Short mmCIF file of C-alpha atoms in Angstrom, two decimals:
data_model
loop_
_atom_site.label_atom_id
_atom_site.label_comp_id
_atom_site.label_asym_id
_atom_site.label_seq_id
_atom_site.Cartn_x
_atom_site.Cartn_y
_atom_site.Cartn_z
CA GLY A 467 0.00 0.00 0.00
CA ALA A 468 0.85 3.64 -0.19
CA VAL A 469 3.28 5.03 2.35
CA VAL A 470 3.28 8.30 4.21
CA SER A 471 6.47 9.21 6.02
CA GLN A 472 6.58 11.63 8.92
CA HIS A 473 9.67 13.13 10.48
CA PRO A 474 10.80 13.50 13.20
CA SER A 475 9.18 10.77 15.28
CA TRP A 476 10.21 12.40 18.54
CA VAL A 477 11.19 15.94 19.32
CA ILE A 478 11.92 17.68 22.59
CA CYS A 479 12.32 21.43 22.57
CA LYS A 480 12.50 24.36 24.93
CA SER A 481 9.56 26.65 25.44
CA GLY A 482 9.59 29.52 22.94
CA THR A 483 11.31 27.68 20.14
CA SER A 484 9.77 26.57 16.86
CA VAL A 485 9.53 23.00 15.64
CA LYS A 486 8.96 21.79 12.08
CA ILE A 487 7.38 18.44 11.29
CA GLU A 488 7.51 17.01 7.77
CA CYS A 489 4.99 14.75 6.10
CA ARG A 490 5.82 13.07 2.80
CA SER A 491 3.82 10.80 0.54
CA LEU A 492 6.43 8.41 -0.78
CA ASP A 493 4.78 6.69 -3.70
CA PHE A 494 1.80 8.78 -4.65
CA GLN A 495 0.95 12.42 -5.20
CA ALA A 496 -1.11 13.99 -2.50
CA THR A 497 -2.81 17.22 -3.44
CA THR A 498 -4.45 17.20 -0.04
CA MET A 499 -2.94 16.30 3.31
CA PHE A 500 -4.45 16.53 6.75
CA TRP A 501 -2.87 17.33 10.08
CA TYR A 502 -4.26 15.85 13.26
CA ARG A 503 -3.47 16.23 16.89
CA GLN A 504 -4.02 13.53 19.46
CA PHE A 505 -3.97 13.85 23.23
CA PRO A 506 -3.41 10.77 25.39
CA LYS A 507 -6.26 8.27 25.25
CA GLN A 508 -8.29 10.50 22.99
CA SER A 509 -9.21 10.28 19.36
CA LEU A 510 -7.70 12.34 16.61
CA MET A 511 -8.60 15.99 16.31
CA LEU A 512 -8.35 17.49 12.85
CA MET A 513 -6.29 20.65 12.94
CA ALA A 514 -6.13 21.67 9.30
CA THR A 515 -6.40 20.60 5.71
CA SER A 516 -3.31 21.27 3.66
CA ASN A 517 -3.76 21.92 -0.06
CA GLU A 518 -0.87 21.90 -2.48
CA GLY A 519 -0.14 25.36 -3.79
CA SER A 520 -2.68 27.17 -1.66
CA LYS A 521 -3.36 28.18 1.91
CA ALA A 522 -4.32 25.60 4.46
CA THR A 523 -7.84 25.44 5.83
CA TYR A 524 -7.84 25.49 9.62
CA GLU A 525 -10.47 24.00 11.88
CA GLN A 526 -12.26 26.20 14.33
CA GLY A 527 -10.19 26.93 17.38
CA VAL A 528 -6.84 26.16 15.74
CA GLU A 529 -4.52 29.17 15.59
CA LYS A 530 -3.15 29.51 12.08
CA ASP A 531 -0.34 31.77 13.22
CA LYS A 532 0.66 29.21 15.81
CA PHE A 533 0.54 26.18 13.55
CA LEU A 534 2.01 27.13 10.20
CA ILE A 535 1.30 24.72 7.37
CA ASN A 536 3.09 24.71 4.05
CA HIS A 537 2.25 22.33 1.22
CA ALA A 538 5.02 23.19 -1.20
CA SER A 539 4.82 20.16 -3.46
CA LEU A 540 2.59 17.22 -4.27
CA THR A 541 4.54 15.01 -1.89
CA LEU A 542 5.45 17.26 1.02
CA SER A 543 3.55 19.17 3.66
CA THR A 544 5.13 20.72 6.75
CA LEU A 545 3.67 21.76 10.08
CA THR A 546 5.62 24.32 12.09
CA VAL A 547 4.67 24.83 15.71
CA THR A 548 5.83 28.37 16.40
CA SER A 549 6.88 29.65 19.82
CA ALA A 550 6.01 26.30 21.33
CA HIS A 551 4.71 26.08 24.89
CA PRO A 552 4.23 23.07 27.17
CA GLU A 553 0.53 22.93 26.31
CA ASP A 554 1.52 22.27 22.68
CA SER A 555 3.03 18.97 23.77
CA SER A 556 1.06 16.33 21.91
CA PHE A 557 1.13 13.67 19.25
CA TYR A 558 0.84 15.14 15.78
CA ILE A 559 -0.16 12.91 12.86
CA CYS A 560 -0.38 13.70 9.20
CA SER A 561 -2.33 11.88 6.56
CA ALA A 562 -2.77 11.97 2.82
CA ILE A 563 -5.48 10.77 0.49
CA ASP A 564 -4.60 8.80 -2.59
CA PHE A 565 -7.30 10.44 -4.69
CA LEU A 566 -6.03 8.95 -7.90
CA PHE A 567 -7.03 5.41 -7.00
CA SER A 568 -9.20 4.52 -4.05
CA GLY A 569 -9.66 7.63 -2.00
CA GLU A 570 -8.04 5.71 0.82
CA LEU A 571 -6.43 7.70 3.59
CA PHE A 572 -2.91 6.84 4.70
CA PHE A 573 -1.28 8.05 7.87
CA GLY A 574 2.24 8.88 8.88
CA GLU A 575 3.76 7.32 11.96
CA GLY A 576 3.18 10.44 14.00
CA SER A 577 5.47 12.90 15.76
CA ARG A 578 5.54 13.21 19.53
CA LEU A 579 6.34 16.75 20.59
CA THR A 580 7.41 17.52 24.14
CA VAL A 581 7.91 21.14 25.05
CA LEU A 582 9.87 21.73 28.24
CA LYS B 384 -22.90 17.37 10.79
CA GLN B 385 -21.55 13.85 10.58
CA GLU B 386 -20.99 12.10 13.90
CA VAL B 387 -19.33 8.72 14.34
CA THR B 388 -19.83 6.54 17.39
CA GLN B 389 -17.94 3.38 18.28
CA ILE B 390 -19.16 0.78 20.70
CA PRO B 391 -17.76 -0.58 22.94
CA ALA B 392 -15.13 1.90 24.07
CA ALA B 393 -13.03 -0.93 25.45
CA LEU B 394 -13.09 -4.68 25.09
CA SER B 395 -11.09 -7.46 26.68
CA VAL B 396 -11.31 -11.01 25.33
CA PRO B 397 -9.40 -14.26 25.72
CA GLU B 398 -7.20 -15.38 22.86
CA GLY B 399 -9.01 -17.30 20.14
CA GLU B 400 -12.37 -15.60 20.48
CA ASN B 401 -14.18 -14.07 17.55
CA LEU B 402 -15.27 -10.51 18.18
CA VAL B 403 -17.23 -7.66 16.64
CA LEU B 404 -16.55 -3.97 16.85
CA ASN B 405 -19.34 -1.57 16.01
CA CYS B 406 -19.35 1.79 14.30
CA SER B 407 -22.36 3.97 13.58
CA PHE B 408 -22.65 7.25 11.72
CA THR B 409 -25.44 9.80 11.54
CA ASP B 410 -25.34 10.88 7.89
CA SER B 411 -25.67 8.04 5.40
CA ALA B 412 -24.41 10.16 2.47
CA ILE B 413 -20.87 8.85 2.62
CA TYR B 414 -18.13 8.30 0.05
CA ASN B 415 -16.41 5.50 1.92
CA LEU B 416 -15.69 4.16 5.40
CA GLN B 417 -12.31 3.09 6.63
CA TRP B 418 -11.16 1.03 9.59
CA PHE B 419 -7.80 1.77 11.17
CA ARG B 420 -5.63 0.26 13.84
CA GLN B 421 -3.52 2.34 16.18
CA ASP B 422 -0.88 0.92 18.47
CA PRO B 423 0.13 3.01 21.50
CA GLY B 424 2.27 5.96 20.52
CA LYS B 425 2.08 5.11 16.85
CA GLY B 426 0.34 6.40 13.76
CA LEU B 427 -2.64 4.76 12.16
CA THR B 428 -2.55 1.72 9.94
CA SER B 429 -5.32 1.31 7.41
CA LEU B 430 -7.04 -2.06 7.76
CA LEU B 431 -9.98 -2.02 5.40
CA LEU B 432 -11.63 0.50 3.13
CA ILE B 433 -15.25 0.04 2.08
CA GLN B 434 -16.60 2.17 -0.72
CA SER B 435 -20.19 3.37 -0.38
CA SER B 436 -21.31 0.94 -3.09
CA GLN B 437 -19.83 -2.07 -1.31
CA ARG B 438 -21.31 -4.22 1.43
CA GLU B 439 -18.17 -5.75 2.87
CA GLN B 440 -14.43 -6.14 2.58
CA THR B 441 -12.21 -8.92 3.85
CA SER B 442 -8.53 -9.10 4.65
CA GLY B 443 -7.21 -12.19 6.36
CA ARG B 444 -8.98 -12.61 9.69
CA LEU B 445 -10.70 -9.26 9.34
CA ASN B 446 -14.08 -8.64 7.78
CA ALA B 447 -15.76 -5.26 7.65
CA SER B 448 -19.36 -4.77 6.64
CA LEU B 449 -21.23 -1.63 5.71
CA ASP B 450 -24.95 -0.92 5.88
CA LYS B 451 -25.13 2.60 4.59
CA SER B 452 -28.88 3.00 4.92
CA SER B 453 -28.82 2.24 8.62
CA GLY B 454 -25.56 4.09 9.20
CA ARG B 455 -23.64 1.12 10.54
CA SER B 456 -20.41 -0.73 10.01
CA THR B 457 -18.94 -3.67 11.87
CA LEU B 458 -15.42 -4.99 12.05
CA TYR B 459 -15.28 -8.71 12.67
CA ILE B 460 -12.03 -10.21 13.93
CA ALA B 461 -11.80 -13.99 13.78
CA ALA B 462 -9.68 -16.09 16.11
CA SER B 463 -8.26 -13.13 17.98
CA GLN B 464 -4.58 -13.08 18.96
CA PRO B 465 -2.64 -11.03 21.54
CA GLY B 466 -1.04 -9.17 18.63
CA ASP B 467 -4.48 -7.82 17.74
CA SER B 468 -4.44 -5.73 20.90
CA ALA B 469 -4.69 -2.10 19.82
CA THR B 470 -7.19 0.71 19.41
CA TYR B 471 -9.46 0.33 16.40
CA LEU B 472 -10.86 3.44 14.79
CA CYS B 473 -13.49 3.80 12.15
CA ALA B 474 -13.65 6.91 10.00
CA VAL B 475 -16.22 8.15 7.54
CA ASN B 476 -15.41 10.06 4.38
CA SER B 477 -18.31 12.17 3.17
CA GLY B 478 -16.53 13.35 0.05
CA ASN B 479 -15.80 17.03 0.29
CA THR B 480 -15.16 17.10 4.01
CA PRO B 481 -12.28 15.63 6.00
CA LEU B 482 -12.67 12.23 7.61
CA VAL B 483 -14.74 12.07 10.75
CA PHE B 484 -13.37 9.64 13.30
CA GLY B 485 -15.01 7.71 16.06
CA LYS B 486 -13.32 7.68 19.46
CA GLY B 487 -12.15 4.14 18.93
CA THR B 488 -12.45 0.79 20.63
CA ARG B 489 -9.54 -0.25 22.80
CA LEU B 490 -9.08 -4.00 22.38
CA SER B 491 -7.08 -6.26 24.67
CA VAL B 492 -6.63 -9.90 23.72
CA ILE B 493 -5.42 -11.93 26.66
CA ALA B 494 -3.19 -14.93 26.11
#
C-alpha cells in the first residue's frame, strides 16, 4: 500500500522555540494532506487541511499563526509549531489521500512533541 | 454534521475468540468508510476501506461490513490473537469534508 512518512518521530524542545514536522507521501501524489493532533487516550482531532499550492484550511479553534502549514509540493507538507509552549506537547499525525485510485487515507507514523 | 460513534469503548477477550466492533454514523451520504488500527504511541494503519457501493471487505482474519442505509459498520475479527491488541478506529469520508473519526475501541486480547 501507499506510504506516508513523517519526520521527526520524537522531538523535545524548549519553550519559545519553533519546531517543524515534515509529512511526505512516498509513492503517490497527495494534493491534499491533513494534520491531526491527538492527546493521550483520545481520538484524533483534525487541525487543518493542507492543499498543495494554496493556503491551508484550519479547523475552528486552531490558531493559524501558531501552527504554520506549508504544502510546497505534491509530496510534502510541513507543520511548524511556532513559539512552542508546554501545552503544545502532543502527538501530531499527518495523513494523505490517494485520490487517484481509491480515496483511501494513509497516515504517517506520527510525531511526539514535548515542550519543556 | 456527521458524527461517528464506536461501541464498545473498550473490550477485553481471551485469545481465540471471535469478536465484533461496532461503528455507527449519523449521515448516510458517505463516500467511503475506513477502519484503522492504532498501536500506543504510533500512527494509524489502514485495515480495510469500504466504498459506499460495497457491502463488505475482507482481509485475512478481518471482515468489515457496511450498511449505509442504517448508518452502521462492523469490524469482525476472527480467532483473535494477543497481537491484535490495539485501538481500532473507524472513520467516515463524506466526500468534500475531512474524515470524521469515532473515538475508537480499545481492544485487549489476553493470552
